[in-house]
Amino acid sequence: EPEVTQTPSHQVTQMGQEVILRCVPISNHLYFYWYRQILGQKVEFLVSFYNNEISEKSEIFDDQFSVERPDGSNFTLKIRSTKLEDSAMYFCASSGDQPQHFGDGTRLSIL
Amino acid sequence: DAKTTQPTSMDCAEGRAANLPCNHSTISGNEYVYWYRQIHSQGPQYIIHGLKNNETNEMASLIITEDRKSSTLILPHATLRDTAVYYCIVRVAGDSSYKLIFGSGTRLLVRP
């Protein structure tokens, strides 16, 4: 069964550094999403992306965040200058007509 | 989006049916009911969704009341691997880019 894959599984970064989280969505899906989950808290929506542009973004998704689909297969989330509070699991998801399917996430640890 | 209410936690014995309730009394006519689960810290896993008819797939059954104000997810023969947090989410139909809003879910513990 096709699945969403995310790399790396764990990323450790110094505060203030840039980080790029990578996702390969399911191949025939057209809608792409990023969510995050701070340890012990709810899964929170960050951004949705369709037709090479952002469809919707949450208040969390400020100017430090950006998304890109650079080559037709990858979907990336960039955090420009990481803060301690960016430490979380980051989940990528993709969808066709209906249900969103999630990857297993990248654990981002900011030191 | 309509809000959902779920019990914080439930448990059931291995091999028995697990029935997880969800209230969504403010659901609109164009909103689907989705169920996802999250095993430990893995990504949310899609289980099933429905609009007004009952649905069944290889993982579970979804029973939606006639007034659509509540639903029940049924895992017919729960196994230890079904221990997870289960999320009931309502989402507008017809807009494939629409975000999912996760609540706190129900923590299901399957006992040996």
XYZ file of N, CA, C and O in Angstrom, chain B residues 21-79:
236
model
N -17.469 5.792 21.380
C -18.513 6.757 21.027
C -17.943 8.136 20.727
O -16.852 8.495 21.189
N -18.721 8.897 19.974
C -18.363 10.286 19.665
C -19.651 11.090 19.511
O -20.568 10.667 18.805
N -19.712 12.212 20.174
C -20.833 13.128 20.008
C -20.431 14.291 19.119
O -19.354 14.879 19.312
N -21.280 14.595 18.161
C -21.042 15.740 17.264
C -22.391 16.382 16.990
O -22.880 16.392 15.854
N -22.983 16.920 18.050
C -24.374 17.381 17.985
C -24.569 18.594 17.087
O -25.692 18.879 16.681
N -23.496 19.320 16.772
C -23.639 20.517 15.922
C -23.194 20.251 14.489
O -22.958 21.191 13.729
N -23.114 18.997 14.116
C -22.638 18.651 12.774
C -23.583 19.217 11.709
O -24.816 19.232 11.893
N -22.999 19.670 10.613
C -23.796 20.201 9.505
C -24.043 19.105 8.465
O -23.347 18.099 8.436
N -25.023 19.357 7.603
C -25.399 18.351 6.626
C -24.293 17.980 5.651
O -24.304 16.903 5.075
N -23.325 18.871 5.465
C -22.258 18.608 4.508
C -20.952 18.196 5.180
O -19.887 18.282 4.560
N -21.007 17.792 6.429
C -19.792 17.398 7.144
C -19.722 15.887 7.312
O -20.681 15.243 7.735
N -18.569 15.341 6.976
C -18.280 13.935 7.182
C -17.766 13.709 8.595
O -17.173 14.590 9.207
N -17.914 12.469 9.065
C -17.285 12.023 10.308
C -16.093 11.148 9.923
O -16.239 10.172 9.180
N -14.926 11.523 10.411
C -13.694 10.774 10.171
C -13.188 10.196 11.488
O -13.313 10.809 12.545
N -12.579 9.021 11.383
C -11.881 8.438 12.533
C -10.437 8.161 12.153
O -10.153 7.565 11.094
N -9.552 8.611 13.027
C -8.134 8.324 12.917
C -7.674 7.742 14.248
O -8.333 7.897 15.266
N -6.517 7.097 14.234
C -5.914 6.687 15.493
C -4.421 6.976 15.444
O -3.824 7.071 14.368
N -3.832 7.084 16.632
C -2.414 7.356 16.743
C -1.832 6.375 17.749
O -2.206 6.389 18.925
N -0.984 5.520 17.241
C -0.332 4.513 18.068
C 0.988 5.086 18.547
O 1.843 5.450 17.727
N 1.122 5.200 19.843
C 2.307 5.807 20.467
C 2.612 7.131 19.778
O 1.743 7.986 19.700
N 3.779 7.364 19.263
C 4.118 8.641 18.643
C 4.153 8.562 17.126
O 4.732 9.415 16.477
N 3.497 7.537 16.568
C 3.462 7.423 15.111
C 2.515 8.454 14.525
O 1.768 9.123 15.257
N 2.521 8.589 13.202
C 1.590 9.496 12.557
C 0.163 8.997 12.675
O -0.080 7.788 12.769
N -0.812 9.914 12.684
C -2.210 9.487 12.710
C -2.507 8.558 11.541
O -2.072 8.793 10.416
N -3.270 7.516 11.837
C -3.621 6.511 10.828
C -5.105 6.618 10.520
O -5.939 6.546 11.432
N -5.439 6.773 9.265
C -6.841 6.829 8.846
C -7.509 5.484 9.101
O -6.932 4.417 8.824
N -8.730 5.515 9.649
C -9.465 4.278 9.884
C -10.663 4.188 8.943
O -10.790 3.245 8.167
N -11.552 5.171 9.011
C -12.822 5.071 8.292
C -13.493 6.435 8.300
O -13.145 7.297 9.129
N -14.406 6.676 7.381
C -15.204 7.893 7.425
C -16.581 7.623 6.846
O -16.781 6.620 6.136
N -17.528 8.508 7.149
C -18.877 8.352 6.638
C -19.634 9.661 6.690
O -19.256 10.579 7.420
N -20.733 9.717 5.932
C -21.562 10.916 5.907
C -22.856 10.677 6.677
O -23.140 11.375 7.646
N -23.638 9.697 6.256
C -24.849 9.372 7.017
C -25.136 7.878 7.077
O -25.791 7.424 7.995
N -24.607 7.128 6.109
C -24.810 5.683 6.152
C -23.734 5.026 7.011
O -22.640 5.543 7.158
N -24.071 3.856 7.564
C -23.061 3.076 8.267
C -22.026 2.580 7.264
O -22.343 2.311 6.102
N -20.800 2.485 7.706
C -19.711 2.074 6.844
C -18.911 0.965 7.519
O -18.808 0.914 8.747
N -18.332 0.085 6.697
C -17.475 -0.979 7.203
C -16.309 -1.144 6.249
O -16.477 -1.081 5.037
N -15.128 -1.319 6.822
C -13.968 -1.705 6.027
C -13.197 -2.777 6.783
O -13.690 -3.321 7.778
N -12.003 -3.065 6.322
C -11.243 -4.171 6.913
C -10.774 -3.852 8.333
O -10.395 -4.750 9.069
N -10.790 -2.601 8.710
C -10.310 -2.222 10.040
C -11.443 -2.112 11.049
O -11.272 -2.469 12.219
N -12.594 -1.549 10.616
C -13.602 -1.165 11.596
C -14.952 -0.950 10.937
O -15.065 -0.963 9.712
N -15.954 -0.733 11.807
C -17.275 -0.304 11.342
C -17.592 1.036 11.974
O -17.165 1.324 13.102
N -18.336 1.838 11.232
C -18.765 3.151 11.709
C -20.280 3.182 11.690
O -20.886 2.985 10.625
N -20.860 3.410 12.857
C -22.312 3.502 12.978
C -22.656 4.958 13.272
O -22.183 5.518 14.274
N -23.443 5.576 12.410
C -23.855 6.976 12.573
C -25.347 6.981 12.868
O -26.128 6.355 12.152
N -25.751 7.678 13.910
C -27.170 7.740 14.259
C -27.945 8.461 13.165
O -27.380 9.245 12.390
N -29.237 8.218 13.152
C -30.074 8.771 12.083
C -30.048 10.301 12.078
O -30.065 10.932 11.022
N -29.985 10.910 13.273
C -29.935 12.373 13.329
C -28.516 12.909 13.138
O -28.299 14.122 13.139
N -27.551 12.010 12.997
C -26.135 12.332 12.732
C -25.471 13.070 13.887
O -24.362 13.568 13.717
N -26.080 13.081 15.049
C -25.486 13.829 16.145
C -24.460 13.014 16.931
O -23.776 13.540 17.812
N -24.382 11.735 16.645
C -23.365 10.919 17.301
C -23.003 9.739 16.421
O -23.732 9.409 15.473
N -21.870 9.137 16.735
C -21.427 7.970 15.984
C -20.633 7.061 16.913
O -20.220 7.467 18.007
N -20.445 5.828 16.467
C -19.672 4.850 17.219
C -18.728 4.132 16.279
O -19.146 3.656 15.213
N -17.481 4.096 16.655
C -16.491 3.302 15.931
C -16.420 1.943 16.601
O -16.276 1.857 17.824
N -16.520 0.890 15.817
C -16.476 -0.461 16.365
C -15.272 -1.203 15.801
O -15.127 -1.333 14.580
N -14.403 -1.646 16.714
C -13.333 -2.565 16.345
C -13.837 -3.945 16.748
O -13.938 -4.244 17.944
N -14.175 -4.811 15.814
C -14.939 -6.021 16.149
C -14.208 -7.012 17.047
O -14.828 -7.646 17.886
N -12.915 -7.153 16.883
C -12.136 -8.097 17.690
C -10.821 -7.413 18.052
O -9.825 -7.552 17.363
N -10.855 -6.646 19.122
C -9.693 -5.815 19.466
C -8.474 -6.685 19.796
O -8.587 -7.734 20.437
N -7.317 -6.227 19.347
C -6.054 -6.878 19.683
C -5.188 -5.883 20.461
O -5.485 -4.686 20.503
